[in-house]
Short mmCIF file of C-alpha atoms and ligand atoms in Angstrom, two decimals:
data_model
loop_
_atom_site.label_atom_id
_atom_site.label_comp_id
_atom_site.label_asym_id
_atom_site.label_seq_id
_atom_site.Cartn_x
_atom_site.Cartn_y
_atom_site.Cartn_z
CA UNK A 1 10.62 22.18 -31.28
CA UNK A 2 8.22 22.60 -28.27
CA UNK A 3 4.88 22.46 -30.27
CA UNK A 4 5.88 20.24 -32.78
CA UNK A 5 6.05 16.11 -32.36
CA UNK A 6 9.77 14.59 -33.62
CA UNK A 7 8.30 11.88 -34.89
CA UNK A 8 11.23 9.71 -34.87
CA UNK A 9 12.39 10.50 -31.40
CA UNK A 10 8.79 9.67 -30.26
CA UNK A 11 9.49 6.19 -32.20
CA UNK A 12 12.32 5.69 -30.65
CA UNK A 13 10.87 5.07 -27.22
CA UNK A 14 10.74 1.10 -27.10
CA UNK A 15 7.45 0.48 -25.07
CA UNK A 16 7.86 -3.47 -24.84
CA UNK A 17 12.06 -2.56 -23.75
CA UNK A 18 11.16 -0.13 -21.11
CA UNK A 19 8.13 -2.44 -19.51
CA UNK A 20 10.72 -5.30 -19.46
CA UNK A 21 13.36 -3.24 -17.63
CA UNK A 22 10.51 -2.13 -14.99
CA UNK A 23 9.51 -5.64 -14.42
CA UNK A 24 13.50 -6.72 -14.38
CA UNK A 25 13.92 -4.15 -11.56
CA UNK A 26 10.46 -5.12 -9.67
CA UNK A 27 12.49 -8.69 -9.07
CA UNK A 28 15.07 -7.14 -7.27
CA UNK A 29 12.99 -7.08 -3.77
CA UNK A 30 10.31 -8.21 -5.03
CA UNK A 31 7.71 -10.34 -2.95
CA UNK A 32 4.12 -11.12 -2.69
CA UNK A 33 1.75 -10.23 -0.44
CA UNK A 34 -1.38 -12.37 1.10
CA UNK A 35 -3.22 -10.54 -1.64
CA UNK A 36 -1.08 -11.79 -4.49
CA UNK A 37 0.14 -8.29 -5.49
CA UNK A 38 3.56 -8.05 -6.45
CA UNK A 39 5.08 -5.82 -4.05
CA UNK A 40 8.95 -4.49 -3.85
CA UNK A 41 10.94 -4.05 -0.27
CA UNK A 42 14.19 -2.30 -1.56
CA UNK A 43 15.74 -0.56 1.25
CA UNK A 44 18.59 2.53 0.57
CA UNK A 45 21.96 1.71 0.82
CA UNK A 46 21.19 -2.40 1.09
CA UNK A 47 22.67 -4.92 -0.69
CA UNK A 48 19.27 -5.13 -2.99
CA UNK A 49 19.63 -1.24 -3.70
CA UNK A 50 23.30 -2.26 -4.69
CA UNK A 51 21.91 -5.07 -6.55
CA UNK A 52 19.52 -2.81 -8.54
CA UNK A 53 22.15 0.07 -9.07
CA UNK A 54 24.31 -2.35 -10.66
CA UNK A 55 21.48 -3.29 -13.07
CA UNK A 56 21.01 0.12 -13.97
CA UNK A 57 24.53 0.63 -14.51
CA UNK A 58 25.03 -2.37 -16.88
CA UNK A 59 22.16 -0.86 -18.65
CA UNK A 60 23.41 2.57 -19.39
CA UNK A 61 27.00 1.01 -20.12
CA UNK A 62 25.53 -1.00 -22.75
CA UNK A 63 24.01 2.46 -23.98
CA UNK A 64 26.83 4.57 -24.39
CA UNK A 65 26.04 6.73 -21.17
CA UNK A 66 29.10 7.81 -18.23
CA UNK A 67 28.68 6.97 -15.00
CA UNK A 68 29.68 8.54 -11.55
CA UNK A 69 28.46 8.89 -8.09
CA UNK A 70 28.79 11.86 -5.23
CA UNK A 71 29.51 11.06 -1.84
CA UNK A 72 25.89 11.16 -0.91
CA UNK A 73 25.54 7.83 -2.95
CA UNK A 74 23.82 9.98 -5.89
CA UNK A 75 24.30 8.15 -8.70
CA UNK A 76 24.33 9.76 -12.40
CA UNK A 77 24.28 7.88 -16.02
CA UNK A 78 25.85 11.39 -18.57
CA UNK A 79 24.64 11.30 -22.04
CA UNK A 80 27.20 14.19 -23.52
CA UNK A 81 25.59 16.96 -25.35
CA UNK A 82 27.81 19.00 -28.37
CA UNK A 83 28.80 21.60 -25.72
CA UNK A 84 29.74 19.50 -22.94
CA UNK A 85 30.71 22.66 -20.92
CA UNK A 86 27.18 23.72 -20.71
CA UNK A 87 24.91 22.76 -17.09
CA UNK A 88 23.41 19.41 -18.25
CA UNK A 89 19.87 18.78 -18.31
CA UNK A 90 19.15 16.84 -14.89
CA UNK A 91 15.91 13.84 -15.03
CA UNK A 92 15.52 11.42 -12.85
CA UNK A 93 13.93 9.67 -9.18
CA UNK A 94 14.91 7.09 -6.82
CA UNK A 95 15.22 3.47 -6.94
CA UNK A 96 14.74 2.48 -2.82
CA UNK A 97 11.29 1.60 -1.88
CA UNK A 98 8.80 2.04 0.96
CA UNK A 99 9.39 -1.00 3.06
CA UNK A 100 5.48 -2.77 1.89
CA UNK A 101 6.42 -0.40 -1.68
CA UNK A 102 5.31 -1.18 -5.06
CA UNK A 103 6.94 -1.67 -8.34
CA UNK A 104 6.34 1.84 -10.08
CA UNK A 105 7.02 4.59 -7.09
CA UNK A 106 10.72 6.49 -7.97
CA UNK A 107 12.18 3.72 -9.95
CA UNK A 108 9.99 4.25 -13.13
CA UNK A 109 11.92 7.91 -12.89
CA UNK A 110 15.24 6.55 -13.33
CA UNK A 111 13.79 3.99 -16.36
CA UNK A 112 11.89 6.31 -17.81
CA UNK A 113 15.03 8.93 -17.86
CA UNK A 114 17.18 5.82 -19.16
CA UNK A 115 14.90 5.06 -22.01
CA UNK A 116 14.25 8.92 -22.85
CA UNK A 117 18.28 9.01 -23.34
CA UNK A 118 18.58 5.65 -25.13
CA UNK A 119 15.29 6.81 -27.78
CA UNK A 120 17.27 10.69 -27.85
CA UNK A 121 20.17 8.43 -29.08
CA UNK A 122 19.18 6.13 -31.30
CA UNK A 123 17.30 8.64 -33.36
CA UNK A 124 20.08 10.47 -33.31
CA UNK A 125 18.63 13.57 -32.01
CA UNK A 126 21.99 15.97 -30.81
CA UNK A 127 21.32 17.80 -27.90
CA UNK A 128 23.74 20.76 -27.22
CA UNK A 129 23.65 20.26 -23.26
CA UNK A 130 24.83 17.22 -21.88
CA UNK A 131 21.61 15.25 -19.83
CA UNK A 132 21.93 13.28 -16.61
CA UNK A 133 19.80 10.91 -15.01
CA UNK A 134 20.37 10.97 -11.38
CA UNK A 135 19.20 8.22 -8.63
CA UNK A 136 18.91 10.08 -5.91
CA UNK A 137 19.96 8.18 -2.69
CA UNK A 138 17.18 7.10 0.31
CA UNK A 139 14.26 9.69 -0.96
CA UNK A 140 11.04 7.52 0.89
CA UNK A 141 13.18 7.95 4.48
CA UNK A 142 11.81 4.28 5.06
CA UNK A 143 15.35 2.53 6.62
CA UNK A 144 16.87 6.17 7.46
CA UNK A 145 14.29 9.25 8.20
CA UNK A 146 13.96 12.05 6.90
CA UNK A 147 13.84 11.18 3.03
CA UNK A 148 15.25 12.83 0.69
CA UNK A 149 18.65 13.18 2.18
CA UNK A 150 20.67 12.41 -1.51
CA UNK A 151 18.59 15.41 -3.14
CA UNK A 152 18.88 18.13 -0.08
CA UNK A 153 22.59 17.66 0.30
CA UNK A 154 23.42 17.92 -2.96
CA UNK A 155 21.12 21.22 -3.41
CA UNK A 156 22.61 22.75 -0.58
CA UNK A 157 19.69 22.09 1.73
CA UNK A 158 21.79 20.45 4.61
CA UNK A 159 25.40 19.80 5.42
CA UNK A 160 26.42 16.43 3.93
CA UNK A 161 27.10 14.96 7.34
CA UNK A 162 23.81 15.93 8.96
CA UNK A 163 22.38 12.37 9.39
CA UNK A 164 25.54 10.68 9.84
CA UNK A 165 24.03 9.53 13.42
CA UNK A 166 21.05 8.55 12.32
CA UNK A 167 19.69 4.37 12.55
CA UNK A 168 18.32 2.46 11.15
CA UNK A 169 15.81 -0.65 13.39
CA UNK A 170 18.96 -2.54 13.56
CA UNK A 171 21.43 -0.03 15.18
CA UNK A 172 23.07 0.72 11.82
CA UNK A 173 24.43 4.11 11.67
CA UNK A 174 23.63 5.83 8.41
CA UNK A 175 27.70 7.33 7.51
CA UNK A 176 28.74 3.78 8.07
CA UNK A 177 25.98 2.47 5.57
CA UNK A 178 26.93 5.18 3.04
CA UNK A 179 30.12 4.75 3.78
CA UNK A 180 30.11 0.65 3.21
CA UNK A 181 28.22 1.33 -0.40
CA UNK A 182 31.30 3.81 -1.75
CA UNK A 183 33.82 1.44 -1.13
CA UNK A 184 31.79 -1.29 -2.66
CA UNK A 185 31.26 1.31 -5.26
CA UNK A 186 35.06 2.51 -5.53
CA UNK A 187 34.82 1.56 -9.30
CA UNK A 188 32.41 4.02 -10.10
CA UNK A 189 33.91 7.31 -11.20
CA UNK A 190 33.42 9.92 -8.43
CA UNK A 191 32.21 13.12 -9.21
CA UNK A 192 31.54 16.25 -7.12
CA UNK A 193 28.49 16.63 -4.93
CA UNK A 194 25.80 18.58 -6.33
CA UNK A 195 26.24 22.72 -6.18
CA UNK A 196 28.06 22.06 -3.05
CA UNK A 197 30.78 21.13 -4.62
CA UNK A 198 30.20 21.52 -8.46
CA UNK A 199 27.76 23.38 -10.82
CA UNK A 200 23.73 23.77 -11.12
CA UNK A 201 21.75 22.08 -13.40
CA UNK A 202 20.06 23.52 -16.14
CA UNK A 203 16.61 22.04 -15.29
CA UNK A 204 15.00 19.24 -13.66
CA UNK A 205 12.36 17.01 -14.81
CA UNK A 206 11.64 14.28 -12.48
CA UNK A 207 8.42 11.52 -13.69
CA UNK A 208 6.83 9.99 -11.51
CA UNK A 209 3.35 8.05 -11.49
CA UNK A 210 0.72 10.40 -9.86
CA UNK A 211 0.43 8.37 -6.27
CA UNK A 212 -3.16 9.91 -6.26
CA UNK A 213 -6.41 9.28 -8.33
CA UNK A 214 -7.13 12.49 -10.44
CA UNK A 215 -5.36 11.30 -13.28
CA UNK A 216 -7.11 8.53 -13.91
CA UNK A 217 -10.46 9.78 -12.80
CA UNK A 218 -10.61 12.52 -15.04
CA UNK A 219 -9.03 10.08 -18.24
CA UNK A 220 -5.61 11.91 -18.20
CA UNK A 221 -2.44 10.58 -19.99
CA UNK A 222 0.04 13.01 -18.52
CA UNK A 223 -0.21 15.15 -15.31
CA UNK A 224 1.65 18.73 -15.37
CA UNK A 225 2.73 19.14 -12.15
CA UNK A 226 2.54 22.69 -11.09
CA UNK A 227 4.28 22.57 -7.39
CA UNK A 228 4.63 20.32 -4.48
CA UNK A 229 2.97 21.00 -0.93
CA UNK A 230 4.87 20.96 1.98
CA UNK A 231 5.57 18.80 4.55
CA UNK A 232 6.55 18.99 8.14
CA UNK A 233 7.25 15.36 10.31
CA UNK A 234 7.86 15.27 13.84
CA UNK A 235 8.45 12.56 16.60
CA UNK A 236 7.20 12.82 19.58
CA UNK A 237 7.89 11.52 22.86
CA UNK A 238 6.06 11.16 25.83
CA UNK A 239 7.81 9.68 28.66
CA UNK A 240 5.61 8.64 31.85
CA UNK A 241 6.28 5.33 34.41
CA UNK A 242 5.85 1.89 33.99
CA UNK A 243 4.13 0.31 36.72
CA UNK A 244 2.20 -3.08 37.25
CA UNK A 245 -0.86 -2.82 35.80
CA UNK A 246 -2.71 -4.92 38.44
CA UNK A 247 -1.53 -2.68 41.75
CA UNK A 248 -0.79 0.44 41.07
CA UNK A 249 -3.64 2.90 41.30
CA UNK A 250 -5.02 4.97 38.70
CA UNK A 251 -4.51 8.12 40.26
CA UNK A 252 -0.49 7.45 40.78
CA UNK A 253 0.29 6.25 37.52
CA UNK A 254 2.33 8.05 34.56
CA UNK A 255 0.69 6.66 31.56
CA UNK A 256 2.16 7.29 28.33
CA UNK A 257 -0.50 5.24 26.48
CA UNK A 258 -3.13 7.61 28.26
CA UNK A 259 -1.27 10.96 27.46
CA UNK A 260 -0.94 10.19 23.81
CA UNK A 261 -4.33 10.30 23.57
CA UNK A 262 -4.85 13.32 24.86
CA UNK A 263 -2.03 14.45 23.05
CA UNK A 264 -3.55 13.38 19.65
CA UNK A 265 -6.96 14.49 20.97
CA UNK A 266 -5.59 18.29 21.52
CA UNK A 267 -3.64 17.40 17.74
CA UNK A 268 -6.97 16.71 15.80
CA UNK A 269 -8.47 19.58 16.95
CA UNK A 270 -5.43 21.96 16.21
CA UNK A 271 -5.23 20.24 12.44
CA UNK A 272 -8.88 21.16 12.03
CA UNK A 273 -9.69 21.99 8.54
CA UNK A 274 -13.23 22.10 6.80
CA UNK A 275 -11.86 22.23 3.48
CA UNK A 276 -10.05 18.96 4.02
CA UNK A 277 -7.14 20.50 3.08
CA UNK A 278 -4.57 19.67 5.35
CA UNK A 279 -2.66 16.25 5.67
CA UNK A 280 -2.41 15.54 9.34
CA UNK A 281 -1.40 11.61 9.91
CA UNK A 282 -0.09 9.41 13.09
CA UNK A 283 0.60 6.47 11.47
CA UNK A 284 3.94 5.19 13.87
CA UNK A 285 3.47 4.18 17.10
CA UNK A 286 5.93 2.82 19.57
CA UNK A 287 5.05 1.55 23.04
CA UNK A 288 7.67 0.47 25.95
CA UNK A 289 7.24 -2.00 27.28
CA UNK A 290 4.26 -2.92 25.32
CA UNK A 291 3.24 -5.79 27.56
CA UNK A 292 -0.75 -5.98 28.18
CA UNK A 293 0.19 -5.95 31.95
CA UNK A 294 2.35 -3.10 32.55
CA UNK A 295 1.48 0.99 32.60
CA UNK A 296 3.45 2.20 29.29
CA UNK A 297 6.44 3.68 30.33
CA UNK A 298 7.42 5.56 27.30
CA UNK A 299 5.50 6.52 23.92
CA UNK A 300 6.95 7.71 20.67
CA UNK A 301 4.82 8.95 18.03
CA UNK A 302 5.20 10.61 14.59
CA UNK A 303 2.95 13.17 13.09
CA UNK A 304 3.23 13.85 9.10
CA UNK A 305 1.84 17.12 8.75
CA UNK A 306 1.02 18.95 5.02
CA UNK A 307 -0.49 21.84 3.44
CA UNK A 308 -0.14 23.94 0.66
CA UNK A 309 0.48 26.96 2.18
CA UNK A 310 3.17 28.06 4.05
CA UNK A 311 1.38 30.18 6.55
CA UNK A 312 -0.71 27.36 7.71
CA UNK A 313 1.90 24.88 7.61
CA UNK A 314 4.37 27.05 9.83
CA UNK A 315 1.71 28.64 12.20
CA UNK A 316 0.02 24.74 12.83
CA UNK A 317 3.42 23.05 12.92
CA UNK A 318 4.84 25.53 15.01
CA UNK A 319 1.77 25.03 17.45
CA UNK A 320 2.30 21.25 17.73
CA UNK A 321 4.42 21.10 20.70
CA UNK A 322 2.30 23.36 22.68
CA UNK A 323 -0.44 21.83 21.90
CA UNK A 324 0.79 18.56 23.20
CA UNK A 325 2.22 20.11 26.70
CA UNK A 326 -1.09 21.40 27.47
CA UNK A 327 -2.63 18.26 26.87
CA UNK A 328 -0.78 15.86 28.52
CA UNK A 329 -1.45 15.04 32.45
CA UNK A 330 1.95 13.01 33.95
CA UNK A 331 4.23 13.20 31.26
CA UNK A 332 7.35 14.89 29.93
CA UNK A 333 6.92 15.56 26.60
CA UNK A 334 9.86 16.01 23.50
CA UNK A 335 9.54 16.60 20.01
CA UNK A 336 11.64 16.73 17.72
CA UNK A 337 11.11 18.23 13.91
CA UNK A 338 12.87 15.61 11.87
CA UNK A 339 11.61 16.83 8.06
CA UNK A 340 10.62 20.68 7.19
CA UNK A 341 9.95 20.58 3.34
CA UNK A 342 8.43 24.11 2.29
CA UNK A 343 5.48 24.06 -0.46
CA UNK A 344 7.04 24.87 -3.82
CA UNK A 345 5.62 26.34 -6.73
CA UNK A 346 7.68 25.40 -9.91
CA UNK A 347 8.87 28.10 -12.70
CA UNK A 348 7.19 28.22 -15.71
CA UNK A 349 9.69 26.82 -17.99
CA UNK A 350 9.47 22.89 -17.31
CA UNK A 351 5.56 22.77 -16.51
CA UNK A 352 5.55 25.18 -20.06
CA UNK A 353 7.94 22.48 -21.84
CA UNK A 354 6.20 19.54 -20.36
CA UNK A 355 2.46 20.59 -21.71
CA UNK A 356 3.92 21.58 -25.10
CA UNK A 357 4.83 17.72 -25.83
CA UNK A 358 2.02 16.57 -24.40
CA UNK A 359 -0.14 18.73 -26.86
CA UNK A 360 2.34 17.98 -29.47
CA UNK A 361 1.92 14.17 -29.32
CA UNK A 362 -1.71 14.28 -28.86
CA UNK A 363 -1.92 13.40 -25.26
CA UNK A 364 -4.89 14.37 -22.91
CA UNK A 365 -3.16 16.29 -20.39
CA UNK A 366 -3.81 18.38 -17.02
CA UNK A 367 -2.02 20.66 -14.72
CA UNK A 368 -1.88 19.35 -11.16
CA UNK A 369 0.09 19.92 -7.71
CA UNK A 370 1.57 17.18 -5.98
CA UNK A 371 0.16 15.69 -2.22
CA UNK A 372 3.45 13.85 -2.32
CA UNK A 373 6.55 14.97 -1.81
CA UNK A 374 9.66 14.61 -4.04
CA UNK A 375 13.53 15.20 -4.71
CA UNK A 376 12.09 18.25 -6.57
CA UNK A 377 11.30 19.94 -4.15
CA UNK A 378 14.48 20.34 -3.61
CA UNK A 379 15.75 21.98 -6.95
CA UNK A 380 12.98 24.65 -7.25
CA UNK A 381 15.74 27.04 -5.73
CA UNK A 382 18.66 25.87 -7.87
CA UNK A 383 16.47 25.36 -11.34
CA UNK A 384 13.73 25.31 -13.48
CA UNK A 385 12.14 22.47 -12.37
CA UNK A 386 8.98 20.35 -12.87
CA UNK A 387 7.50 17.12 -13.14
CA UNK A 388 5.64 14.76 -15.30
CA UNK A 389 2.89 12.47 -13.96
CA UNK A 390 1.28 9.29 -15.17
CA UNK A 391 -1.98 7.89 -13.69
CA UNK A 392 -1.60 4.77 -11.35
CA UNK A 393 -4.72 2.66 -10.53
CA UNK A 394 -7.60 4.26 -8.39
CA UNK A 395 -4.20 6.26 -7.11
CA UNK A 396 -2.66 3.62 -4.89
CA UNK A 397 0.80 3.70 -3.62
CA UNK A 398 3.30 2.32 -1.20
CA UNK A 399 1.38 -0.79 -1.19
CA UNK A 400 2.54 -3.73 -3.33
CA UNK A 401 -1.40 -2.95 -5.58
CA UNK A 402 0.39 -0.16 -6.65
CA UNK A 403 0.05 -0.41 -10.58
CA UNK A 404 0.91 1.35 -13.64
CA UNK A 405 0.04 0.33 -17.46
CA UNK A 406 2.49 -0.19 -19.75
CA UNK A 407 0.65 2.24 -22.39
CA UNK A 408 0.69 4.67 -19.42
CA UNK A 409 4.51 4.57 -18.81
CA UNK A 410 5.57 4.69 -22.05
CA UNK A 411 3.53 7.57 -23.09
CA UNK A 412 5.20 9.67 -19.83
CA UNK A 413 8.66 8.91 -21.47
CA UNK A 414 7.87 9.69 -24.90
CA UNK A 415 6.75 12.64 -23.20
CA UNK A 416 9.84 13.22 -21.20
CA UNK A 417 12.35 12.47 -24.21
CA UNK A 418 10.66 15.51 -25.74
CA UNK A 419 11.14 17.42 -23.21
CA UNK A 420 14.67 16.37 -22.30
CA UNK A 421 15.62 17.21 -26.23
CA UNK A 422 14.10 20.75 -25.92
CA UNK A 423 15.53 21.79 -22.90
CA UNK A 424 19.17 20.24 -23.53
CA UNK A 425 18.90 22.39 -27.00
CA UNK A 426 18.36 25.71 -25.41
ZN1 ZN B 1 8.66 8.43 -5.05
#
């Protein structure tokens, strides 16, 4: 099966079908920027995520497939396989979005699994395993940080209860939003979390569109992801004095605005790298009391830190809080590690499976890591895992110019209904 193209599976993937189901979804938080790009703002756990889960389940009703959801908020859509004893094949994304998100990043993941599973069925191609396509629950960590949180508890990761204290802007604890979308969710047959509570997958594929510009650079159809890098995020806080900014003297202040920069200063020059390798971004800042006439009291900051290799990433993220307390004049300094992702490098039996349809169907195709990271990452210990990328235009994403072609999608879940029938029939 792996080298050869089942033509009538490859058919069966409805091109038109699954770009109207994208565009339905994009609607659901959609908006549009100053630009006029059609962006999406789809929160986890809001009632727009609801409002989009309930799309998706109406759609995989309509096509046959079980549904259930963990306690995490993981949702699954079960096309049964001939052996339904066997560990399913697992596809799939997520469907919340980066608060300025686009229409493509995660949710084409969940379609694209959909649509591999309707084509797989209406060719009538049996699969022995059963496959699942899973939504994992808040993977961009945009309303509740870190992401990620549906795919780490169900793969072990982290206690299920490990953010239940975490808010959102508005005060909103996150067990109390989970725990409002079960119950409006208490229709949906529950199932066990993850191998916490139930069994390993077989494998998991997970597409996603590249969120870089290699693909389509270099003319690709299909990316084949070889690993993820890892990422480390921190938040740190540097609390001085506020003061009036018109009396009190220079010398007896506690400026937090001042001791940031030193702080970043001393950060820039530990993140170094000539090979432009490492990822090292402040992107979030808070000020208190962010008035233009008071000394800043209090500074938060976040650092998202990446590299490929673990040495680096543990020896430089380790050094960050150092760093910062020898920089810094006045004040005290905390920081906390809120995300520790390790780089992964995925076994050779997806990436393998993934390349041999893409060859098979005649698809231009190269091997790739990922800058981003995803629910993957996650699975690599539980797994064979891997990923399938599409190219996205000049690489943009989490900004409503995020774009995707039609042709481009569809040929990603050709490719992944391929793969989902070879691995579900080993
Ligand atoms: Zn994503």
């Amino acid at each position: 099966m792996p080298d050869a193209v089942a033509p009538n599976l490859v058919a069966a993937v409805d091109a038109a079908r699954h770009w109207r189901d994208m565009m339905a979804m994009a609607e659901i938080g959609g908006f549009i920027d100053e630009a006029g790009h059609p962006g999406v703002n789809r929160p986890c756990l809001s009632p727009l995520d609801r409002q989009a889960r309930r799309l998706l389940i109406s759609w995989a009703e309509k096509a046959g497939l079980g549904v259930s959801v963990d306690r995490l908020g993981n949702l699954f859509l079960r096309h049964e396989g001939s052996a339904p004893g066997l560990a399913p094949v697992l596809t799939g994304s997520h469907m919340d979005s980066q608060p300025n998100g686009g229409r493509f990043d995660g949710i084409w993941g969940v379609i694209a699994g959909l649509e591999a599973v309707r084509a797989l069925r209406e060719a009538g191609v049996a699969t022995k395993r059963p496959i699942e396509v899973v939504a994992w629950t808040n993977e961009e960590g945009g309303r509740y940080a870190p992401g990620c949180m549906g795919s780490m508890a169900y793969a072990g990761f982290a206690p299920p209860d490990t953010w239940d204290d975490v808010t959102d802007r508005d005060g909103i604890r996150w067990a109390d939003a989970l725990a409002e979308q079960l119950a409006l969710e208490a229709d949906i047959a529950r199932r066990p979390l993850g191998v916490v509570e139930g069994q390993a997958p077989f494998a998991y594929v997970e597409a996603h569109i590249e969120q870089g510009p290699l693909l389509e650079a270099k003319e690709m159809d299909i990316g084949v992801v070889t690993g993820i890098q890892g990422s480390r995020w921190f938040v740190v806080e540097l609390k001085g004095k506020s003061d009036h900014a018109g009396t009190t003297p220079l010398a007896m202040r506690k400026d937090a605005v001042q001791d940031m920069l030193r702080a970043i200063n001393a950060l820039n020059a530990l993140m170094h790298d000539p090979k432009d390798v490492l990822r090292f971004t402040v992107a979030s800042i808070e000020v208190q009391p962010n008035t233009s006439n008071s000394v800043a009291g209090l500074v938060r900051f976040t650092i998202d830190f990446r590299h490929p290799d673990n040495a680096v990433l543990q020896a430089r993220g380790n050094a960050i809080e150092g760093v910062i307390q020898a920089a810094v004049r006045d004040c005290a300094v905390k920081v906390t590690e809120r995300f520790h992702a390790v780089p992964v490098t995925f076994q050779p039996e997806v990436p393998d499976a993934v390349e041999a349809a893409a060859r098979a169907q005649g698809l231009r195709h190269m091997r790739l890591p990922s800058g981003a990271f995803h629910d993957s990452q996650f699975m690599v210990p539980l797994c064979p895992t891997g990923m399938i990328f599409v190219p996205c235009r000049a690489g943009v994403s989490h900004h409503p110019s995020e774009y995707a072609t039609p042709e481009a999608l569809a040929a990603g879940a050709r490719v992944l209904a391929q793969v989902l029938a070879d691995l579900a029939n080993r």
